[in-house]
Tab-separated table of C-alpha atoms in Angstrom:
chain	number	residue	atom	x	y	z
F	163	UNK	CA	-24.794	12.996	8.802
F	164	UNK	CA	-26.313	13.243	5.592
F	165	UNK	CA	-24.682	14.966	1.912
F	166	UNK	CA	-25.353	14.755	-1.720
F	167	UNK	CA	-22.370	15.292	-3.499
F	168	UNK	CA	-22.208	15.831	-7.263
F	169	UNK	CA	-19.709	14.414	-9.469
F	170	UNK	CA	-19.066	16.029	-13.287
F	171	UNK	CA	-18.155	12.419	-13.970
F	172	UNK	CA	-18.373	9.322	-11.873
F	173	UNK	CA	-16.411	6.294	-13.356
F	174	UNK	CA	-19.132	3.413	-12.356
F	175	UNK	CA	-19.017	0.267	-13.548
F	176	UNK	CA	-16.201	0.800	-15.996
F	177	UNK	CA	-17.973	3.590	-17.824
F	178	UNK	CA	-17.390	7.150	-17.130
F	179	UNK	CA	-21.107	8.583	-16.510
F	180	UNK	CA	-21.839	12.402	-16.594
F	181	UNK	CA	-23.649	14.141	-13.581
F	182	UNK	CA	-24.046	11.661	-11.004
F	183	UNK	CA	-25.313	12.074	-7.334
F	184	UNK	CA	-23.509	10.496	-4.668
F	185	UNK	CA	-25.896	10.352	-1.904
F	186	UNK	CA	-23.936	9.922	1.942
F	187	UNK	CA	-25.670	8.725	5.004
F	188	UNK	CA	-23.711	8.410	8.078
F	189	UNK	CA	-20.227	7.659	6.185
F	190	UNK	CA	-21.819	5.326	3.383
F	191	UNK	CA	-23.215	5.945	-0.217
F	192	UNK	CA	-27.010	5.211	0.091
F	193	UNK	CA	-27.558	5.932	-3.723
F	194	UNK	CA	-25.898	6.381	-6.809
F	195	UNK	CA	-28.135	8.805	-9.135
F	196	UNK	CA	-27.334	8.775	-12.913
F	197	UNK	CA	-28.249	11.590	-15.494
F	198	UNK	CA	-28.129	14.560	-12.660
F	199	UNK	CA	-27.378	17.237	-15.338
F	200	UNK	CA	-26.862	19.917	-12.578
F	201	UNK	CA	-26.175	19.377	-9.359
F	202	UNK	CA	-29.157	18.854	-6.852
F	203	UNK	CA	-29.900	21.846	-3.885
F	204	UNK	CA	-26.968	21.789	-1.795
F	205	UNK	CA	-25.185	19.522	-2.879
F	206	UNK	CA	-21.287	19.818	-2.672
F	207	UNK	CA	-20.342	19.872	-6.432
F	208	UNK	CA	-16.983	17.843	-7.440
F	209	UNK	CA	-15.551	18.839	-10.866
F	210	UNK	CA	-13.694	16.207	-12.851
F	211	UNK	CA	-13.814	12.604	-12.828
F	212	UNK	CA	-15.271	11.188	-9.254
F	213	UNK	CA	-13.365	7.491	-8.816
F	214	UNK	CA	-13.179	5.366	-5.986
F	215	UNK	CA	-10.617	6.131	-3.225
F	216	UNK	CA	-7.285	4.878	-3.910
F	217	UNK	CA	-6.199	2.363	-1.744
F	218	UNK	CA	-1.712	2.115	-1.414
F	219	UNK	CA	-1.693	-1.385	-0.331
F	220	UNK	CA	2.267	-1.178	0.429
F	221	UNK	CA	3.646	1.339	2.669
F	222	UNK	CA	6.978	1.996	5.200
F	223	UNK	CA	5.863	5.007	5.692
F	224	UNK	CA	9.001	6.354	7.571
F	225	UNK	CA	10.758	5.132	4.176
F	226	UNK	CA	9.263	8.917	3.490
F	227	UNK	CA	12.313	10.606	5.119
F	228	UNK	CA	14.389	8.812	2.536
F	229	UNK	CA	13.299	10.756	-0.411
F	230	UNK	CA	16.089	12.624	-2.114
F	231	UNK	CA	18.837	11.138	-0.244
F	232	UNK	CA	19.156	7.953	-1.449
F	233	UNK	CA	18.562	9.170	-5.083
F	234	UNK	CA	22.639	10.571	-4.392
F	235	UNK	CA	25.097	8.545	-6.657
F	236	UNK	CA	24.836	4.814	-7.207
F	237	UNK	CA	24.636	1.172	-5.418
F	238	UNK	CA	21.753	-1.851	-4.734
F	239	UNK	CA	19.089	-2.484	-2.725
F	240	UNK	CA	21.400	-3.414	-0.249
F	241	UNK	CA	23.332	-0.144	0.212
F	242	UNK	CA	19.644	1.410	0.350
F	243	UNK	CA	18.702	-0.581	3.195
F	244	UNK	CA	21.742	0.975	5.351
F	245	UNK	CA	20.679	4.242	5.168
F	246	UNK	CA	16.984	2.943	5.529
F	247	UNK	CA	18.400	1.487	8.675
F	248	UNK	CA	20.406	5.104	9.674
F	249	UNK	CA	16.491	6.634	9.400
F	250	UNK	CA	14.537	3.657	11.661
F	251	UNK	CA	16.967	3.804	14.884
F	252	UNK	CA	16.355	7.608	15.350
F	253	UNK	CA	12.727	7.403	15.164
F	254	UNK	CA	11.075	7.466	18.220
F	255	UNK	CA	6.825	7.022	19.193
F	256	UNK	CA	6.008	10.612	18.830
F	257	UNK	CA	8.589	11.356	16.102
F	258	UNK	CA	6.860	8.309	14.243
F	259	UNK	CA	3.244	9.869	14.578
F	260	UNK	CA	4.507	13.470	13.542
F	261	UNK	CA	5.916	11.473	10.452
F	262	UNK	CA	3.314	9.492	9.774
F	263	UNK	CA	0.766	11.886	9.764
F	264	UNK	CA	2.594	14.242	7.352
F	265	UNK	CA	2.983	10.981	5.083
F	266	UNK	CA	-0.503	10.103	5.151
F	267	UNK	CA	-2.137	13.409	4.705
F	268	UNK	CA	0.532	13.383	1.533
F	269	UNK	CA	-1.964	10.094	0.924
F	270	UNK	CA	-4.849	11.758	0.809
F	271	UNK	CA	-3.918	14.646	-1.184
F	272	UNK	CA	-3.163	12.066	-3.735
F	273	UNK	CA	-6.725	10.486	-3.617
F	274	UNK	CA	-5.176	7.686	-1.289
F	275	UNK	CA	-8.201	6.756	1.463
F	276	UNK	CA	-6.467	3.538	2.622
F	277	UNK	CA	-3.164	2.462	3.173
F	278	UNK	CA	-1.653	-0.998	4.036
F	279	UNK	CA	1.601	0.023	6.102
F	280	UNK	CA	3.554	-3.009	6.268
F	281	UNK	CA	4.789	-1.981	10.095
F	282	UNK	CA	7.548	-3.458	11.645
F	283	UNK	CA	9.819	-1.291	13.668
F	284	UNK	CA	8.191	-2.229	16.586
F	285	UNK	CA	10.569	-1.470	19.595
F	286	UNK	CA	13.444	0.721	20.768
F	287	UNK	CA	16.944	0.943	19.969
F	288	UNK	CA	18.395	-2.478	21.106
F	289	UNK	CA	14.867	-4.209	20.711
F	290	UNK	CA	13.767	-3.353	24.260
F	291	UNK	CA	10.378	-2.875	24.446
F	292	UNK	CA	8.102	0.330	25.369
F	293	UNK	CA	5.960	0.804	28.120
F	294	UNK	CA	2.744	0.422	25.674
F	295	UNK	CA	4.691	-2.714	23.716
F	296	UNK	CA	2.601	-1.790	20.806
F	297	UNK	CA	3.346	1.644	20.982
F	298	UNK	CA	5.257	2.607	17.334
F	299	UNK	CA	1.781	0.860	15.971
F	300	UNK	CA	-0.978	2.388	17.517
F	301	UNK	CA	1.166	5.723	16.564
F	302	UNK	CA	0.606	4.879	13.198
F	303	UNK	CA	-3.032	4.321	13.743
F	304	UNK	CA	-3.497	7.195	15.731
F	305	UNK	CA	-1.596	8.769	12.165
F	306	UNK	CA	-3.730	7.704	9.835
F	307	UNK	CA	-6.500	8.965	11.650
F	308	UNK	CA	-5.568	12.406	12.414
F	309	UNK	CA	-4.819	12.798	8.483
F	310	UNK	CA	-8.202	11.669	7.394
F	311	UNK	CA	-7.703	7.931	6.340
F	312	UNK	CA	-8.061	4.483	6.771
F	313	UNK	CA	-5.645	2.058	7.633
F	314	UNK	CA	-4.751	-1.560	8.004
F	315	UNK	CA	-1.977	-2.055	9.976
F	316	UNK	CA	0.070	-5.249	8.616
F	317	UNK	CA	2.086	-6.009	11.995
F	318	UNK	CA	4.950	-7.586	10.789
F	319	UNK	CA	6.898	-10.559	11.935
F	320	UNK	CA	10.546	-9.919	11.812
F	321	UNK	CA	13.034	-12.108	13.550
F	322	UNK	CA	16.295	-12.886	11.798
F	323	UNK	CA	18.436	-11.229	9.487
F	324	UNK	CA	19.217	-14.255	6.943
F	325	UNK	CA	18.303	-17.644	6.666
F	326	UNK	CA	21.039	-19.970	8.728
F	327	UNK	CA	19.705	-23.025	7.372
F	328	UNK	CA	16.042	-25.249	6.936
F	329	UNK	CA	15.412	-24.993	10.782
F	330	UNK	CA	17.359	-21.455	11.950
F	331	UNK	CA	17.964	-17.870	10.817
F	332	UNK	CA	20.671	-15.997	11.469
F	333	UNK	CA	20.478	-13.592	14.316
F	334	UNK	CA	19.410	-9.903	13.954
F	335	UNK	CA	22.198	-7.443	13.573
F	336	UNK	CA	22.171	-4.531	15.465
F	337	UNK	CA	19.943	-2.197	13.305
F	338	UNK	CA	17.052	-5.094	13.341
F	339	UNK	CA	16.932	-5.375	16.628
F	340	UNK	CA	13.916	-3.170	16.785
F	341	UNK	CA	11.952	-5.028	14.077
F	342	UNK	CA	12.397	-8.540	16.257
F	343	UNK	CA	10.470	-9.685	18.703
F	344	UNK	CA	12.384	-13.073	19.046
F	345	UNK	CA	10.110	-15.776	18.480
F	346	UNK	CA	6.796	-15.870	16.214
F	347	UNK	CA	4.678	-16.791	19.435
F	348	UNK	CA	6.159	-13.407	21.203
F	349	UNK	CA	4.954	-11.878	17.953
F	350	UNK	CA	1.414	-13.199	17.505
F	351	UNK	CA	1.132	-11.899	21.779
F	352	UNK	CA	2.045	-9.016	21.217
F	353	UNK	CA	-0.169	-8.397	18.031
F	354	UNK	CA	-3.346	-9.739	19.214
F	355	UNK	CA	-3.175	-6.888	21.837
F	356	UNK	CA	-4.187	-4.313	18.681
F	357	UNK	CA	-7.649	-3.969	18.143
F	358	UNK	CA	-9.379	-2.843	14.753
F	359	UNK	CA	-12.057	0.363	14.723
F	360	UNK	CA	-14.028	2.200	12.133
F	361	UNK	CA	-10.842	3.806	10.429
F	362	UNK	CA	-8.237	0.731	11.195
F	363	UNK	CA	-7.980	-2.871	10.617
F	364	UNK	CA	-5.225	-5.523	11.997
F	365	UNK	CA	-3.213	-7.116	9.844
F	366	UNK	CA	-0.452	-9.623	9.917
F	367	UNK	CA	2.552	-9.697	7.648
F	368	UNK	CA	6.011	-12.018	7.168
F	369	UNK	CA	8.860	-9.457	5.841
F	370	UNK	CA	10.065	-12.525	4.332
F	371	UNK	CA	11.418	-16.020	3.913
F	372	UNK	CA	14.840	-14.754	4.933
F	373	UNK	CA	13.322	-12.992	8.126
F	374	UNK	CA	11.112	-15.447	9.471
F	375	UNK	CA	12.416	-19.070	9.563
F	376	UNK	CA	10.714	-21.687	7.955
F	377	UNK	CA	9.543	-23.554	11.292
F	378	UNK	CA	8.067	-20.172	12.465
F	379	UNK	CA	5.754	-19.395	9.198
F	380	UNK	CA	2.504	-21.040	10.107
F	381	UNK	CA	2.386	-19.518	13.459
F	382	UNK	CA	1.742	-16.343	11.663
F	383	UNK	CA	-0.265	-17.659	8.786
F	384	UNK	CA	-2.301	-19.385	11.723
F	385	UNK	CA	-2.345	-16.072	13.817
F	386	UNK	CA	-4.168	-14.483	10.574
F	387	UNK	CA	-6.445	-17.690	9.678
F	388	UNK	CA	-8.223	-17.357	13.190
F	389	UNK	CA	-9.124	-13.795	12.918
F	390	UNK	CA	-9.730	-13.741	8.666
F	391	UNK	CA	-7.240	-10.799	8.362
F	392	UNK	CA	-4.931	-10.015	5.571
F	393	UNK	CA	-1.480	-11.428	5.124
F	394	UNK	CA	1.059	-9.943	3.347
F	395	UNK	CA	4.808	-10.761	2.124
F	396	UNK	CA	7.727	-9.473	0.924
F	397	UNK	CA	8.231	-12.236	-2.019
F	398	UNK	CA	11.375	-13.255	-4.014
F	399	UNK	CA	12.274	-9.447	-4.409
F	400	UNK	CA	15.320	-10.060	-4.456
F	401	UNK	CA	17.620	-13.482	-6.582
F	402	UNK	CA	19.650	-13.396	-3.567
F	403	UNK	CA	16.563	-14.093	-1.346
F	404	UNK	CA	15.614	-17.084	-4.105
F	405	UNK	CA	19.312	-18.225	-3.823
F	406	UNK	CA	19.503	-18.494	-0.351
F	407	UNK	CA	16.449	-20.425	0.277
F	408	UNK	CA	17.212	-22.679	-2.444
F	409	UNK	CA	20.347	-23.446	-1.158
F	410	UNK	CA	18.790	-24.402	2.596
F	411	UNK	CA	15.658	-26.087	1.362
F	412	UNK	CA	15.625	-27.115	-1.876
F	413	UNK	CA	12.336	-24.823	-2.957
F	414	UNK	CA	11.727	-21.569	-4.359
F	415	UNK	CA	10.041	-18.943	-1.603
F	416	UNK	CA	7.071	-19.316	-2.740
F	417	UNK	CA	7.373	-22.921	-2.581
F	418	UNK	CA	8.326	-23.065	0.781
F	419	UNK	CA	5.423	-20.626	1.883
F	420	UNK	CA	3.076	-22.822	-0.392
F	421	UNK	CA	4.317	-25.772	2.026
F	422	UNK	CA	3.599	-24.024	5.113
F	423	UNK	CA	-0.054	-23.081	4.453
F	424	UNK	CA	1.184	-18.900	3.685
F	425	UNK	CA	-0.761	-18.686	0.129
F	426	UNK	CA	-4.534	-18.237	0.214
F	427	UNK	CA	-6.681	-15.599	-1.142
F	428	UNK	CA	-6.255	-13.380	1.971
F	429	UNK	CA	-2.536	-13.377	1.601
F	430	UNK	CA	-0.745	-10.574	-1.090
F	431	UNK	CA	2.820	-11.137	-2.193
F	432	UNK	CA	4.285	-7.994	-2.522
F	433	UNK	CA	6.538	-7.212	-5.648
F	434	UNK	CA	6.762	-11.120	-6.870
F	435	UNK	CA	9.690	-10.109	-9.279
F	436	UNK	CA	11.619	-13.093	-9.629
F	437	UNK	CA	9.596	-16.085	-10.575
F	438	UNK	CA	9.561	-19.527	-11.535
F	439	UNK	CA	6.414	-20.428	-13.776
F	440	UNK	CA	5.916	-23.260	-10.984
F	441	UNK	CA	5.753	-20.259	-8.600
F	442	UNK	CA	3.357	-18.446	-10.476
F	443	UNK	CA	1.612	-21.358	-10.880
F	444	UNK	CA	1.536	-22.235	-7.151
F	445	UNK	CA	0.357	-17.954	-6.706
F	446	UNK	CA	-2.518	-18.727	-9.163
F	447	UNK	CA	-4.124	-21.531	-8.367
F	448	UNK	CA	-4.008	-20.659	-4.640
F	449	UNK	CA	-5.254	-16.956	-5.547
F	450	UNK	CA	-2.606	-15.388	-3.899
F	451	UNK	CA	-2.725	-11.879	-4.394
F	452	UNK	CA	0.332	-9.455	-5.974
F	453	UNK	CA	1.166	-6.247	-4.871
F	454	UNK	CA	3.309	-4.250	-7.319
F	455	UNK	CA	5.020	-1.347	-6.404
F	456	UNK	CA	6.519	-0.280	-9.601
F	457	UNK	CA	8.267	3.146	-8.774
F	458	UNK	CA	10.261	1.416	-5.765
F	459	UNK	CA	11.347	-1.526	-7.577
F	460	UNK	CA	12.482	0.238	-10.617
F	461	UNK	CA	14.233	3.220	-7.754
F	462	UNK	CA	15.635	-0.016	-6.087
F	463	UNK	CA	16.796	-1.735	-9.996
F	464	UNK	CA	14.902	-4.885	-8.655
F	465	UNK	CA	13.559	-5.614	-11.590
F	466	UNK	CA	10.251	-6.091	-13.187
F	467	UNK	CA	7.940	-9.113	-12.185
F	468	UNK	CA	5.259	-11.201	-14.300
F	469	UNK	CA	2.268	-8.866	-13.466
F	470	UNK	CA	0.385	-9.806	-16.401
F	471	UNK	CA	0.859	-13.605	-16.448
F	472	UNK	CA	0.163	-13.809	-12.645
F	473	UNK	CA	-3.235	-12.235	-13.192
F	474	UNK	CA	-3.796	-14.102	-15.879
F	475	UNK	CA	-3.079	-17.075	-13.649
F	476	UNK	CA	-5.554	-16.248	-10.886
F	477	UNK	CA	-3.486	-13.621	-8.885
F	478	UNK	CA	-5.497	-10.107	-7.895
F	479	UNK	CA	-3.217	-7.070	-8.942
F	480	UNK	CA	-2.910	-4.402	-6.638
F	481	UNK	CA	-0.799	-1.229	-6.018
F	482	UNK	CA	1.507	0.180	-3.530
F	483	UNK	CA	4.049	3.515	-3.004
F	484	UNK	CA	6.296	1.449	-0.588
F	485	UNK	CA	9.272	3.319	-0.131
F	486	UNK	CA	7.773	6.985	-1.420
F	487	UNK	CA	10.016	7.952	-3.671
F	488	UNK	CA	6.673	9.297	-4.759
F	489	UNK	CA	3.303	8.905	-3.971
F	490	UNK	CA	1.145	8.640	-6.739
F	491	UNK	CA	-1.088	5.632	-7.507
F	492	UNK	CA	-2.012	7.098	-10.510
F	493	UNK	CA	2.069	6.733	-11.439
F	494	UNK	CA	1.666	3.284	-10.193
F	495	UNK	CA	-0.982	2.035	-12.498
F	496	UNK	CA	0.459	3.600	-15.352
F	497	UNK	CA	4.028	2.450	-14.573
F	498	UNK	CA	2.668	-1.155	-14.427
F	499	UNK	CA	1.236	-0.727	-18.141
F	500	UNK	CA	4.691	1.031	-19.079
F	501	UNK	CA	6.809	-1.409	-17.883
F	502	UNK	CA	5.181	-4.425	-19.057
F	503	UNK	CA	5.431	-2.750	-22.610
F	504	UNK	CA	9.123	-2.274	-22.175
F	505	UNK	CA	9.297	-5.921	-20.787
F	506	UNK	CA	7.555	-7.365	-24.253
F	507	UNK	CA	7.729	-4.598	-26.458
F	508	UNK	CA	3.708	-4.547	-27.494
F	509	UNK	CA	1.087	-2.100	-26.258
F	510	UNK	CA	-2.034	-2.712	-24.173
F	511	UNK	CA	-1.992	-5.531	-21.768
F	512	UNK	CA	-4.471	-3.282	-19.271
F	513	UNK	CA	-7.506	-1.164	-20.043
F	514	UNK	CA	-7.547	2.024	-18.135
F	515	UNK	CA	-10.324	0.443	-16.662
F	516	UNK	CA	-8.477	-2.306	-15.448
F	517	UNK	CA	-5.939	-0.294	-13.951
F	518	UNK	CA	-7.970	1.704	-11.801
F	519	UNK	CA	-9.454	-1.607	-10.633
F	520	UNK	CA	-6.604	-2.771	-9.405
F	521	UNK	CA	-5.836	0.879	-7.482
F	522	UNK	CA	-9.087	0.681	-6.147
F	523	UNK	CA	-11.382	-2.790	-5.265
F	524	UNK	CA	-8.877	-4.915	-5.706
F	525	UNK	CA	-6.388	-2.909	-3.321
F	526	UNK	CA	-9.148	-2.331	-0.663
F	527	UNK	CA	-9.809	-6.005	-0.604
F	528	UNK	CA	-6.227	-7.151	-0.530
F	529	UNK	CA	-6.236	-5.075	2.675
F	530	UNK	CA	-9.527	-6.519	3.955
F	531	UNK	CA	-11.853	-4.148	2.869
F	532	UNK	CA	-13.931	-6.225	1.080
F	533	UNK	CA	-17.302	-3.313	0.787
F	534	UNK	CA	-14.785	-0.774	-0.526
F	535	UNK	CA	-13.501	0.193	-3.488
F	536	UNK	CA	-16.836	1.198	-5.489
F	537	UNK	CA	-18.942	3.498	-6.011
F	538	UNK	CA	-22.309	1.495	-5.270
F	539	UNK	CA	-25.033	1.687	-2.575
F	540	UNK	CA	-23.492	0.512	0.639
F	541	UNK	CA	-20.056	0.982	0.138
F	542	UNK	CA	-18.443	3.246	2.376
F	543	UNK	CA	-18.196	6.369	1.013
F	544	UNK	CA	-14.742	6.898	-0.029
F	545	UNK	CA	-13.688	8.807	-3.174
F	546	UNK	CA	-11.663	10.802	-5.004
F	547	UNK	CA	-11.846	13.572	-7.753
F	548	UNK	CA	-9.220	13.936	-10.011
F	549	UNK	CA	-9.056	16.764	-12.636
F	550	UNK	CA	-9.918	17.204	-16.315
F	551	UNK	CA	-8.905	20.555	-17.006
F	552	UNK	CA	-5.171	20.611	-15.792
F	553	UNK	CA	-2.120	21.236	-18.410
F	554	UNK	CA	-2.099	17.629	-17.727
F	555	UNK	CA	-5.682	16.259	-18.509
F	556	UNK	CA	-7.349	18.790	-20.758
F	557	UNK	CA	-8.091	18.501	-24.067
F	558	UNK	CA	-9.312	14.627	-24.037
F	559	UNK	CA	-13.121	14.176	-24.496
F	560	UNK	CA	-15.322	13.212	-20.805
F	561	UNK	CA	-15.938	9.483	-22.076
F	562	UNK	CA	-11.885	8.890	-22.554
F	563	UNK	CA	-11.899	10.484	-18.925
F	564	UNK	CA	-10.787	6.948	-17.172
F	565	UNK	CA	-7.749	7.135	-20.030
F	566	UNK	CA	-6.588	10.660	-19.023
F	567	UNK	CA	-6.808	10.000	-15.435
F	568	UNK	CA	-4.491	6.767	-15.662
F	569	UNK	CA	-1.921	7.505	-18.379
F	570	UNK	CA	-1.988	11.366	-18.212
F	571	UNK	CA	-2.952	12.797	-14.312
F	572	UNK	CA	-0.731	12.702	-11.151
F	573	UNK	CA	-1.273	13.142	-7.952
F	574	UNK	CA	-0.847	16.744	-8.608
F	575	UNK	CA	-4.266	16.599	-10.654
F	576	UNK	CA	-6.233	15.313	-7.202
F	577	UNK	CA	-9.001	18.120	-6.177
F	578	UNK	CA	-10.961	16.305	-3.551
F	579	UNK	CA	-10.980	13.205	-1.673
F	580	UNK	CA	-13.700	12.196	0.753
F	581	UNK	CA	-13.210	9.708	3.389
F	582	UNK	CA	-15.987	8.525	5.063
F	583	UNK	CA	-18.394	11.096	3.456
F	584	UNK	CA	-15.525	13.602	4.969
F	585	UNK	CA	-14.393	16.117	2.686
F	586	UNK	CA	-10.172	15.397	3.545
F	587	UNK	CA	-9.218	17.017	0.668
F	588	UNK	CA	-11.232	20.202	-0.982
F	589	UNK	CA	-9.886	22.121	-4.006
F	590	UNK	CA	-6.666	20.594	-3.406
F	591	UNK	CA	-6.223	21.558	0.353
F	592	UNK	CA	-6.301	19.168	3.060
F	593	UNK	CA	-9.168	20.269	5.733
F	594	UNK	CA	-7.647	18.662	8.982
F	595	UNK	CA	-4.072	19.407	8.214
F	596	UNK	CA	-4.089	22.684	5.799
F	597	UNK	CA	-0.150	23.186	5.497
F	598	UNK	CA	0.928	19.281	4.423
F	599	UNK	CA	4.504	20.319	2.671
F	600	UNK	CA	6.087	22.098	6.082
F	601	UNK	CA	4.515	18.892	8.280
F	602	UNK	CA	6.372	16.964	5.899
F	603	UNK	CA	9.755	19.397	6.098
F	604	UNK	CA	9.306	19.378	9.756
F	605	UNK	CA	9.222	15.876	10.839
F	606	UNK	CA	11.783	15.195	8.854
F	607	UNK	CA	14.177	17.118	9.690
F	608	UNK	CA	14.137	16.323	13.417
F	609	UNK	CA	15.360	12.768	12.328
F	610	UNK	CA	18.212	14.268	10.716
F	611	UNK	CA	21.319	13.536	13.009
């Protein structure tokens, strides 16, 4: 298949250009023409500024049925995670998918062309597994690609519910039974039977320190080493999570996944909130990415971690919706910025430019797709238009376009999205799945009890 498609501005290279020609072979931009004042014969013309698809590299996407309901009155992360718990035990494989989809067509209507769901309800009520044993995953997969995207599925090891002491964890309690699947070697079988294909990519991922015991981390970091995939993990989200593993070994978590070989530049810590400067040292130096997901941790009152000193330190930034109160990467970036003001109290510790970076290359790469991300011969051709002439984004001139998108647009401003030289999202409609707000209302409600 072969399309030209026109962008009124292109951010390339950190520069907003006007009229450029995207030029698609068989899913992949084959050149990038500057200075195309009017858009070539036939092309497919996108107005507004053309960016690289934005890739959410921290998703639950069943956390999607939460939205509203735990926004009632007050309480912690903790009383969160029992109604996130009420939500996992009535879904079911096809309830998942029907979910799913509706969540990830959400995605793309927000300029989202990969996500990184973070997947570990892997069995049925009780922890008894399906038929397929892999079947709540490859229902995600089978998601993602009915709604247009790509995905990497982080398969997530899950096996106790605190940490006992340096050797044990406590045993799942009734609602995690699901998540476990009793030993990190049962895990890493059950994983390698997922295969990757043009839209998804395997994963591995430790939900974290006080989930996986210490003895059992390498088998997963190991399981990921042999096949060069992505590894992420939750990390010190939480002070009680940093008190408890003090208190059995002596270290900070990052400290204790430092000393079983977790940190390495194809590993993301996701949220990183509460940090020692040894930890953010030890993140650094090892390149250990960071995955902020700003709206949930401020929903959640987690807190608000070093972004800016970790990057400075050597750690990639990327983004993530995680529990969807909304989804918006554009919200993400700028919330990032915004809260790292509050945090100091002095402006500007990202360009615009710098924030779309980290929605974009650095979040396809953190999710192992490394060609992605740009807007350059022989990347895949993923993109996304947002608009310039919204009550949101007009008035700003074309070159401050990059500024508008990041601290002015929502998702709400997204026109088109193109996944795989695929037009997902035209005008603002998704192609494959044209009514995305009654999938959503649907699927829903059939988990309500």
């Amino acid at each position: 298949m072969q399309v030209t498609y026109w962008a009124e501005h292109a951010w390339l290279d950190t520069n907003v250009e006007p009229g450029v020609a995207l030029e698609v072979t068989d899913g992949r931009i084959t050149a990038v023409r500057k200075g195309a004042e009017v858009p070539p014969p036939g092309a497919v013309v996108l107005r507004g500024l053309t960016i690289p698809g934005l890739a959410n590299a921290h998703s639950h996407a069943f956390h999607r049925a939460l939205r509203g309901t735990v926004q009632v009155g007050s309480g912690t992360f903790w009383t969160w995670r029992e109604v996130m718990y009420q939500v996992a035990s009535r879904l079911t494989p096809e309830t998942y998918f029907s979910l799913a989809r509706a969540v990830y067509a959400e995605m793309a209507l927000a300029g989202i062309t990969v996500v990184g769901e973070f997947h570990y309800l892997h069995h049925a009520p009780g922890g008894v597994a399906y038929s397929d044993p892999n079947a709540m995953g490859e229902a995600l997969i089978a998601a993602a690609a009915d709604a247009g995207i790509r995905i990497t599925l982080l398969d997530t090891a899950y096996l106790s519910s605190a940490i006992r002491d340096k050797h044990s964890g406590e045993a799942p309690n009734k609602h995690q039974l699901r998540f476990s699947d009793g030993t990190a070697e049962a895990w890493a079988e059950r994983a390698s039977a997922l295969k990757s294909s043009d839209h998804a990519l395997i994963g591995a991922a430790l939900h974290s320190v006080r989930a996986v015991p210490a003895a059992q981390l390498s088998t997963v970091a190991q399981w990921a080493e042999a096949r060069r995939a992505p590894l992420h993990v939750h990390l010190s989200e939480q002070t009680a999570e940093n008190d408890a593993c003090r208190a059995a070994h002596g270290c900070t978590p990052t400290r204790l996944l430092a000393d079983h070989g977790v940190l390495g530049p194809r590993t993301t810590g996701v949220h990183n909130t509460h940090l020692t400067n040894e930890d953010i040292a030890l993140l650094g130096s090892s390149a250990t990415g960071t995955c902020m997901c700003p709206t949930t941790e401020r929903d959640l009152a987690d807190g608000i971690g070093p972004a800016a000193t970790l990057q400075r330190e050597g750690s990639p930034l990327s983004l993530g919706s995680d529990s969807h109160a909304v989804i918006d990467l554009l919200e993400e970036a700028r919330a990032m910025e915004l809260n790292e003001r509050l945090r100091t109290r002095t402006r500007g510790h990202w360009t615009a430019a710098a924030l779309l970076r980290a929605a974009t290359e650095d979040g396809h790469a953190a999710l192992g797709w490394h060609d992605a991300g740009r807007l350059e011969p022989g990347a895949p051709a993923d993109f996304t238009t947002v608009a310039l002439d919204s009550v949101r984004t007009a008035g700003p001139v074309p070159r401050l376009a990059a500024e508008t998108a990041v601290f002015a647009a929502t998702a709400a401003d997204v026109r088109h999205t193109v996944v795989a030289g695929r037009h997902v999202v035209r005008d603002g409609v998704h192609t494959l799945i044209p009514d995305v707000a009654r999938a959503l209302a649907e699927s829903i409600d059939a988990l309500r009890a």
